PDB file of C-alpha atoms in Angstrom:
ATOM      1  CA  UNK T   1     142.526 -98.808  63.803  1.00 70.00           C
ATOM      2  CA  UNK T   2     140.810-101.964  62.988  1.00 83.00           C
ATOM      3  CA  UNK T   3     143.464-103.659  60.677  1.00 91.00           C
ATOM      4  CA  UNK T   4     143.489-107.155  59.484  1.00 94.00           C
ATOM      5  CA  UNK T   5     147.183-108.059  58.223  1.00 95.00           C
ATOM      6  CA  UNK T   6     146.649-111.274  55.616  1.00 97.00           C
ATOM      7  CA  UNK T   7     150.137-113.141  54.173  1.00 97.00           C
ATOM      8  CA  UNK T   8     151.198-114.549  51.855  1.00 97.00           C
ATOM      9  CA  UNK T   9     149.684-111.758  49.345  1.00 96.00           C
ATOM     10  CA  UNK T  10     150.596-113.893  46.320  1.00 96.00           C
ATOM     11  CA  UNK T  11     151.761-117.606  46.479  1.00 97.00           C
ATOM     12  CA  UNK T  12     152.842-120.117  43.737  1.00 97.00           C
ATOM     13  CA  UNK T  13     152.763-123.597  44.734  1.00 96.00           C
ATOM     14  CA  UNK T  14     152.658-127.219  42.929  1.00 97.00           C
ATOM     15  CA  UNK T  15     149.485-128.978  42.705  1.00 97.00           C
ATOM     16  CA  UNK T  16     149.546-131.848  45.633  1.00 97.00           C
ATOM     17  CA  UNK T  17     151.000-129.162  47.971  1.00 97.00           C
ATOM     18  CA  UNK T  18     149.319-127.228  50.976  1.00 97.00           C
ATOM     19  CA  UNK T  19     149.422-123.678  51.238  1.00 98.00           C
ATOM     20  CA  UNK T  20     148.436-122.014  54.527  1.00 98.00           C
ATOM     21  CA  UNK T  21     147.294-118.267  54.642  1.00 98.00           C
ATOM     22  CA  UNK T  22     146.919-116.137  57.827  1.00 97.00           C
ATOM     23  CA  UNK T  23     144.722-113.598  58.495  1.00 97.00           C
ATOM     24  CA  UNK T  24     146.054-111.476  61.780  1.00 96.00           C
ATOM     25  CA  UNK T  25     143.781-108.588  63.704  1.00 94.00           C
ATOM     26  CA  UNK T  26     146.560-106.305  64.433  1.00 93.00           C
ATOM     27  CA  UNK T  27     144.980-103.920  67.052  1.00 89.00           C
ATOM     28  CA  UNK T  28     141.753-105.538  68.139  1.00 92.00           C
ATOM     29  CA  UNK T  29     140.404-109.100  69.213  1.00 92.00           C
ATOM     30  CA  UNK T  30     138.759-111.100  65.927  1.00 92.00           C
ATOM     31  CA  UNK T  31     136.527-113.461  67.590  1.00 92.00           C
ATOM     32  CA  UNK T  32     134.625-113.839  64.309  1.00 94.00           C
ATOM     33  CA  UNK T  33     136.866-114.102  60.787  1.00 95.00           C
ATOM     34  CA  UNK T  34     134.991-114.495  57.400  1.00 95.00           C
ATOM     35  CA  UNK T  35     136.685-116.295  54.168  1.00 97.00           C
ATOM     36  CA  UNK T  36     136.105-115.157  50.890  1.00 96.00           C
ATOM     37  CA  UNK T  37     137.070-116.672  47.355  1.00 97.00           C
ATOM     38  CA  UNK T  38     136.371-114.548  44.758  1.00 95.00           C
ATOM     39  CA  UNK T  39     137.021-115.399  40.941  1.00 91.00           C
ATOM     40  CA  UNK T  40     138.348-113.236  38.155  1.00 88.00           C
ATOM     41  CA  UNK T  41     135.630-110.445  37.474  1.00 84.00           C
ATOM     42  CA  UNK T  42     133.077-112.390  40.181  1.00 90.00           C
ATOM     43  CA  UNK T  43     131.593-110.811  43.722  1.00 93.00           C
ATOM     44  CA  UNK T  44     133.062-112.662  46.982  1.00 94.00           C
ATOM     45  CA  UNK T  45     131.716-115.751  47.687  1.00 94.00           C
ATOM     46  CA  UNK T  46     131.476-116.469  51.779  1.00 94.00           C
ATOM     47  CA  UNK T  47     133.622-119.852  52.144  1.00 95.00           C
ATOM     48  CA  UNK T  48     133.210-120.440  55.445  1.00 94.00           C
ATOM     49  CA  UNK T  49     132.699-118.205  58.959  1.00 93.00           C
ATOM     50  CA  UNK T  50     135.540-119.456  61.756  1.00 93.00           C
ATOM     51  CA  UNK T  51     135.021-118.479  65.221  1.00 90.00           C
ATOM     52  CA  UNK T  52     137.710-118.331  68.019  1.00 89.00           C
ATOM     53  CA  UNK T  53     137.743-121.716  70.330  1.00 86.00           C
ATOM     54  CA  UNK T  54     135.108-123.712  68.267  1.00 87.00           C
ATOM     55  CA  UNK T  55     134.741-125.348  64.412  1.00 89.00           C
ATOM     56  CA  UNK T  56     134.734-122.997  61.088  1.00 92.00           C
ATOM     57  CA  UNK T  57     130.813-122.924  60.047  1.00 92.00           C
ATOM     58  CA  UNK T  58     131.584-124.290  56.044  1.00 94.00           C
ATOM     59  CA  UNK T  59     129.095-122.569  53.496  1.00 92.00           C
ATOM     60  CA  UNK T  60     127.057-125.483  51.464  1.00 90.00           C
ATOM     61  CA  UNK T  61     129.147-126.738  48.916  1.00 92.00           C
ATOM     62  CA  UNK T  62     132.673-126.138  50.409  1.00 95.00           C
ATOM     63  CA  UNK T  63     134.595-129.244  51.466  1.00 94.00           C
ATOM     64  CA  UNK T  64     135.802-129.038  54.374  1.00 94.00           C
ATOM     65  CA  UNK T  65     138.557-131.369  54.089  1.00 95.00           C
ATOM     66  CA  UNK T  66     140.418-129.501  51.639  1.00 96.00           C
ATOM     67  CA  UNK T  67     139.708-125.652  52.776  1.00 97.00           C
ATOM     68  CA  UNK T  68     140.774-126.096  56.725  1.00 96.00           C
ATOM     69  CA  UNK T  69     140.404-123.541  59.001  1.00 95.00           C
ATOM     70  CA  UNK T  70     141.629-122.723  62.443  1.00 93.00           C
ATOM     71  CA  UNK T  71     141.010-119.993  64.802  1.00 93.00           C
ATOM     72  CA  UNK T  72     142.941-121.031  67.933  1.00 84.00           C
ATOM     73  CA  UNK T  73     143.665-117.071  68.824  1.00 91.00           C
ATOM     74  CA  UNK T  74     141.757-113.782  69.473  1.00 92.00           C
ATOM     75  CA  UNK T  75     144.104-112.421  66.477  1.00 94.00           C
ATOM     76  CA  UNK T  76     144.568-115.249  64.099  1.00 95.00           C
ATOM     77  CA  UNK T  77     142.670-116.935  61.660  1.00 96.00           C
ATOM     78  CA  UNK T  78     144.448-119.414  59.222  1.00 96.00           C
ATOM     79  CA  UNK T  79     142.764-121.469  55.941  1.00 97.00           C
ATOM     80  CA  UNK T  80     144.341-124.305  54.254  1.00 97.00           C
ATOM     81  CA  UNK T  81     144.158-125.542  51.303  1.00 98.00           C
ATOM     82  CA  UNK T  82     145.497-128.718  51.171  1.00 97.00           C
ATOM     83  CA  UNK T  83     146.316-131.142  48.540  1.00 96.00           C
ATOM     84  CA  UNK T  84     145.682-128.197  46.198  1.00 97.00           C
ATOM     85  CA  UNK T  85     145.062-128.195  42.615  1.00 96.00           C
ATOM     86  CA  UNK T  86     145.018-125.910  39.559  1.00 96.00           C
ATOM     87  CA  UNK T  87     141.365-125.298  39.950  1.00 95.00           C
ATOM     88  CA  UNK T  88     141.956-123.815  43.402  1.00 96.00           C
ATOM     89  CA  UNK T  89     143.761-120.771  41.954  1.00 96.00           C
ATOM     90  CA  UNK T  90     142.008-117.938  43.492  1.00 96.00           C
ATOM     91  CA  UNK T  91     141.680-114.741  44.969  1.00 96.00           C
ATOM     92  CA  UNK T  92     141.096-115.856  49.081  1.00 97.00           C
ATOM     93  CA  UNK T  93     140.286-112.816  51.312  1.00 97.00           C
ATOM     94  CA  UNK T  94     139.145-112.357  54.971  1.00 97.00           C
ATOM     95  CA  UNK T  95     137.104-110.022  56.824  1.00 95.00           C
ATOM     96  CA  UNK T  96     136.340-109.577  60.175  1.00 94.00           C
ATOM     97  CA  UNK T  97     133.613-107.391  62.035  1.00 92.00           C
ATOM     98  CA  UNK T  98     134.681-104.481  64.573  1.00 89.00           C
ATOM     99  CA  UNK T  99     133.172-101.671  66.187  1.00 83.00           C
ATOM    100  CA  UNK T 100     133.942 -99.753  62.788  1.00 79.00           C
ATOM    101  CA  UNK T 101     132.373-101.676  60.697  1.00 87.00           C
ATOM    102  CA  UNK T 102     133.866-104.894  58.629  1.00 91.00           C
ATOM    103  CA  UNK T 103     137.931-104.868  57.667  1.00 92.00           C
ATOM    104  CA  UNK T 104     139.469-106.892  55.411  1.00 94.00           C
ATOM    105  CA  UNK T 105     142.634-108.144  54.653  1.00 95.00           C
ATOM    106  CA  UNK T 106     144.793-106.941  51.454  1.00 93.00           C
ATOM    107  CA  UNK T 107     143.856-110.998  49.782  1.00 95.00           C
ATOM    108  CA  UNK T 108     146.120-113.619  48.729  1.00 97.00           C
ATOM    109  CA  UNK T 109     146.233-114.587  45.069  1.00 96.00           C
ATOM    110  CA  UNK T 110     146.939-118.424  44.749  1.00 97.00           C
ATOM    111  CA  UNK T 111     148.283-119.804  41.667  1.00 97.00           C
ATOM    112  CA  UNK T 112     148.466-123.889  41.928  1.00 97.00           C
ATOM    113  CA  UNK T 113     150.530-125.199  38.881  1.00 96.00           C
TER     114      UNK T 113
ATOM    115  CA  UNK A   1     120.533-118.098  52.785  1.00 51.00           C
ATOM    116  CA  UNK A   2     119.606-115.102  51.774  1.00 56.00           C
ATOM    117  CA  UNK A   3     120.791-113.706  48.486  1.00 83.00           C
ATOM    118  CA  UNK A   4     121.458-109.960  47.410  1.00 92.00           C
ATOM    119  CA  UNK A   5     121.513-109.375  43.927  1.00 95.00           C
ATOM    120  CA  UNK A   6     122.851-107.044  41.804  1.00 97.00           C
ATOM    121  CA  UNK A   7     121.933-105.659  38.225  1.00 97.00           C
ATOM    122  CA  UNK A   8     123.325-104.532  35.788  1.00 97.00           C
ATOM    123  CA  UNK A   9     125.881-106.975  36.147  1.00 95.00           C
ATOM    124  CA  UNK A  10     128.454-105.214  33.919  1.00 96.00           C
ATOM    125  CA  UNK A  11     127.910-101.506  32.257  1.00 97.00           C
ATOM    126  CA  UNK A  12     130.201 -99.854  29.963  1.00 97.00           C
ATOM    127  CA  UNK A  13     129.305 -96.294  29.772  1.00 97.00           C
ATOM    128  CA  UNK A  14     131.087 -93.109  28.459  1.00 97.00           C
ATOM    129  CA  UNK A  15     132.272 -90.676  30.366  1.00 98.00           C
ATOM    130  CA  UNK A  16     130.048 -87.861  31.543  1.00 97.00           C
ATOM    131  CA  UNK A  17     126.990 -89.961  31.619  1.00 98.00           C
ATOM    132  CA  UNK A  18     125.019 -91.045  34.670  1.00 98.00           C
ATOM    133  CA  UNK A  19     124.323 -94.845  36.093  1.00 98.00           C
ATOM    134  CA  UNK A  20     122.335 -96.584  38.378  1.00 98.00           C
ATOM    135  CA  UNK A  21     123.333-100.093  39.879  1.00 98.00           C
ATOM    136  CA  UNK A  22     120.523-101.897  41.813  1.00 98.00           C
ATOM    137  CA  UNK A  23     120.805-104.460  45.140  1.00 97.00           C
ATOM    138  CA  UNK A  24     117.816-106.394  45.721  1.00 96.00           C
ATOM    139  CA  UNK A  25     117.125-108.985  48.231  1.00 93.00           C
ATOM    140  CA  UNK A  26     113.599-110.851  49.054  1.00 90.00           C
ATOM    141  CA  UNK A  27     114.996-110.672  53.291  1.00 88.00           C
ATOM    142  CA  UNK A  28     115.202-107.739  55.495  1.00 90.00           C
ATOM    143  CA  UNK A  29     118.720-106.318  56.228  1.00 91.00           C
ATOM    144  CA  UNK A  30     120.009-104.198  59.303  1.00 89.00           C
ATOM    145  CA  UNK A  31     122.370-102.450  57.294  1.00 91.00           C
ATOM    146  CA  UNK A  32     123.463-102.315  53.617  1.00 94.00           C
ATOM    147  CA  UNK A  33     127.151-101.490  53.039  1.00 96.00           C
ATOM    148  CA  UNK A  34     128.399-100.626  49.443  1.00 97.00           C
ATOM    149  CA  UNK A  35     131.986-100.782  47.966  1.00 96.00           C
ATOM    150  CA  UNK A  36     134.267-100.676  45.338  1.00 96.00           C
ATOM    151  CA  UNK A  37     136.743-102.748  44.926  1.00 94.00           C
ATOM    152  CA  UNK A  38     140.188-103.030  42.223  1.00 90.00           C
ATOM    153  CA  UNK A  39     141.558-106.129  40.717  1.00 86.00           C
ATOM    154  CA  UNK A  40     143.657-107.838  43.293  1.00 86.00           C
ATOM    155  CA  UNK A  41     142.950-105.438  46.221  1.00 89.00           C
ATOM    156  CA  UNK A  42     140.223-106.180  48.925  1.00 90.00           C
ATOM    157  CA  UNK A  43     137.175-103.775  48.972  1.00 93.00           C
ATOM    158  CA  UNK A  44     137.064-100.355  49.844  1.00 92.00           C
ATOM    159  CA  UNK A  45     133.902 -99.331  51.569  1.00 93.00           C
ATOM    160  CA  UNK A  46     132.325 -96.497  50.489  1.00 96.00           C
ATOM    161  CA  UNK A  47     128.895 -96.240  52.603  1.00 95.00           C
ATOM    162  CA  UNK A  48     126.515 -97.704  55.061  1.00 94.00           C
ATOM    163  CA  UNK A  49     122.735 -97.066  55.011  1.00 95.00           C
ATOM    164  CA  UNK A  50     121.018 -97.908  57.799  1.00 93.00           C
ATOM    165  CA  UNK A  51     117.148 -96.660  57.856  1.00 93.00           C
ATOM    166  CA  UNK A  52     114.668 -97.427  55.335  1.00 94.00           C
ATOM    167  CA  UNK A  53     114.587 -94.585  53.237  1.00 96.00           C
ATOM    168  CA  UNK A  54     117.743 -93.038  53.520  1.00 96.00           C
ATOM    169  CA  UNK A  55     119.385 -90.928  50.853  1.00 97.00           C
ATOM    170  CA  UNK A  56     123.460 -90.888  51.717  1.00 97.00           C
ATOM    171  CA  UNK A  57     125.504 -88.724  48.958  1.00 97.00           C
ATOM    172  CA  UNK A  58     128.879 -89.228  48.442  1.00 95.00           C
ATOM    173  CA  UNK A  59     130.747 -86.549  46.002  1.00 96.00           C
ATOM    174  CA  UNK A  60     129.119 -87.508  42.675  1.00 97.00           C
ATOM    175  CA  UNK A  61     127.644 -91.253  44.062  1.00 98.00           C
ATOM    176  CA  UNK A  62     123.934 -91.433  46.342  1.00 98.00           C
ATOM    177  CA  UNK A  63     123.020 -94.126  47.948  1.00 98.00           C
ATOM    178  CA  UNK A  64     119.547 -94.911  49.029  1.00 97.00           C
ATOM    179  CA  UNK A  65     118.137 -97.532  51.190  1.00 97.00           C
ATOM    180  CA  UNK A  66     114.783 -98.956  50.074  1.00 96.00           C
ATOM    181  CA  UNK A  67     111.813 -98.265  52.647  1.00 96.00           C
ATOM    182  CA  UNK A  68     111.472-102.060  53.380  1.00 95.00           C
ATOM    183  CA  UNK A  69     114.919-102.225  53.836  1.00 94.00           C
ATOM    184  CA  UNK A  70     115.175-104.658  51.304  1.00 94.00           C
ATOM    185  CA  UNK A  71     117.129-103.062  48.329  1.00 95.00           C
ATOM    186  CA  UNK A  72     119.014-100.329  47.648  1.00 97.00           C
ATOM    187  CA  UNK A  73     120.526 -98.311  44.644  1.00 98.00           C
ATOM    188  CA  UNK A  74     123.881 -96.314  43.756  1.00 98.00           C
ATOM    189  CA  UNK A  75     123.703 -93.725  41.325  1.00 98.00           C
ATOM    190  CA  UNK A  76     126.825 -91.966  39.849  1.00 98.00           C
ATOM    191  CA  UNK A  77     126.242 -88.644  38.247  1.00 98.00           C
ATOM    192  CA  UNK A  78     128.803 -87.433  35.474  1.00 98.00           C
ATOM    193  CA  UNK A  79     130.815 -90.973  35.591  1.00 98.00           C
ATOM    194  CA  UNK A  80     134.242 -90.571  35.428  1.00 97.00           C
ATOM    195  CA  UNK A  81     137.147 -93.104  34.650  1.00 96.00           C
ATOM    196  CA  UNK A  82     138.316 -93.393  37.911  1.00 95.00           C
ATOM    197  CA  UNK A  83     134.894 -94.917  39.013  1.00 96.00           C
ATOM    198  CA  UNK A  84     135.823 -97.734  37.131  1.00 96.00           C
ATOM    199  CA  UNK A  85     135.576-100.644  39.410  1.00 95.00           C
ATOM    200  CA  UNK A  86     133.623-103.613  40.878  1.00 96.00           C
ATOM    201  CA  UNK A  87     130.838-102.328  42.734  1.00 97.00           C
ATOM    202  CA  UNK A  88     129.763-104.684  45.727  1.00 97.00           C
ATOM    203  CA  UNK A  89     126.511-104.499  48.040  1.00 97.00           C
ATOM    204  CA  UNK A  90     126.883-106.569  51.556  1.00 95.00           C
ATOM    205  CA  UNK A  91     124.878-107.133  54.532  1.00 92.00           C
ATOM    206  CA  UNK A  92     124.563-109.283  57.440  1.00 88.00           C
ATOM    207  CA  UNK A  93     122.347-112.107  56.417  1.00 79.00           C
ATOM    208  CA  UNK A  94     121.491-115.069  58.777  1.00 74.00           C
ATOM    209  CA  UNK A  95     120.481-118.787  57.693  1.00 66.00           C
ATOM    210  CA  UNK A  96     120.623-121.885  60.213  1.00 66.00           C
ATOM    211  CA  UNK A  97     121.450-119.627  63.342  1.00 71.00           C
ATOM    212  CA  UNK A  98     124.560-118.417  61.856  1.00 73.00           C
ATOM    213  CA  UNK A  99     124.712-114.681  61.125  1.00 79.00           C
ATOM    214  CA  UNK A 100     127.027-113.958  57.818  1.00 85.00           C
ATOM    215  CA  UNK A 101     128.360-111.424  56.022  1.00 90.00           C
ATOM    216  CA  UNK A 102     127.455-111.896  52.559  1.00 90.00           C
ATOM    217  CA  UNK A 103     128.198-109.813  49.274  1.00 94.00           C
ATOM    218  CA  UNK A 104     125.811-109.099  46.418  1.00 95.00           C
ATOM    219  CA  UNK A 105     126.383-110.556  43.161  1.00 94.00           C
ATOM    220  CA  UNK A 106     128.473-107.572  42.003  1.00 96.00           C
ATOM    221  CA  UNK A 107     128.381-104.573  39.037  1.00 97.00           C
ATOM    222  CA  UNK A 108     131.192-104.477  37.316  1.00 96.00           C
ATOM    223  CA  UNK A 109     131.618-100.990  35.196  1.00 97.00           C
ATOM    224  CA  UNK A 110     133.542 -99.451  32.876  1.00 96.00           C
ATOM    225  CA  UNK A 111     133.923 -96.021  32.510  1.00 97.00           C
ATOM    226  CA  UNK A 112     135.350 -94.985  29.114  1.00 97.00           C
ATOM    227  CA  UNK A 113     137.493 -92.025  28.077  1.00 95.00           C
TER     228      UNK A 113
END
């Protein structure tokens, strides 16, 4: 049990676009969802923490305006990046706490081009 | 925000030979989990310590949890190739009100043939 289903796992998109990736708790209620970037060869880095029915708590040094997050549901947490750009390309992947401990999704690799 | 570090930062050992990887932190921690974790995939835990002190073994991998409960340690007896991985340390750390689940700095090793 405890499963976190995140999509897209890879995307490709032009620099200027958005990209939106979901994180979905399949069998339990995510009240809390963590966002991780992580860089080739590098530990997670904690983006921001989003929490349902109330504003994503941003880490110092992420903008807020181009990483937006939403948790408007018990079982779905979403981050934007908008307007991205090659230096966005990243490996973005969520966690959330349950009884069992912390699951994460699978990640989404983002290639901006 | 409180900060768990890792060293060595990268090993490259032959196979057969033992390792340590350390996780230090100047806060107190709950909890320390460990994981490992393969390009592109999110990480796989492998073991939570929870009292100062405590000695976990795991096949060929022990895990101890500093008295203080500020650090802990992995050691791998008889490394194989199939270690080969990032290894992550992660706790619940809490800065401005906000609890957060933050990840250690990160080992990555090599295990060679």
């Amino acid at each position: 049990g405890a499963v976190v289903s995140q999509h897209p796992s890879r995307v490709i998109c032009k620099s200027g676009t958005s990209v939106k990736i979901e994180c979905r708790s399949l069998d339990f209620q995510a009240t809390t969802m963590f966002w991780y970037r992580q860089f080739p060869k590098k530990s997670l880095m904690l983006m921001a923490t989003s929490n349902e029915g109330s504003k994503a708590t941003y880490e110092q040094g992420v903008e807020k305006d181009k990483f937006l997050i939403n948790h408007a549901s018990l079982t779905l947490s979403t981050l934007t990046v908008t307007s991205a750009h090659p230096e966005d390309s990243s490996f973005y992947i969520c966690s959330a706490p349950t009884t069992y401990g912390y699951t994460f999704g699978s990640g989404t690799r983002l290639t901006v081009v | 925000t409180q900060l768990l570090e890792q060293s060595p930062q990268f090993l490259s050992i032959q196979e057969g030979e033992n390792l340590t990887v350390y996780c230090n932190s100047s806060s107190v921690f709950s909890s320390l989990q460990w994981y490992r974790q393969e390009p592109g995939e999110g990480p796989v835990l492998l073991v939570t310590v929870v009292t100062g002190g405590e000695v976990k073994k795991l096949k060929r991998l022990t895990f101890q949890f500093g008295d203080a409960r500020k650090d802990s340690s992995l050691h791998i007896t008889a490394a194989q190739p199939g270690d080969t991985g990032l290894y992550l340390c992660a706790g619940v750390g809490r800065a401005s009100g906000t609890y957060k689940y933050i990840f250690g700095t990160g080992t990555r090793l090599k295990v060679l043939a």
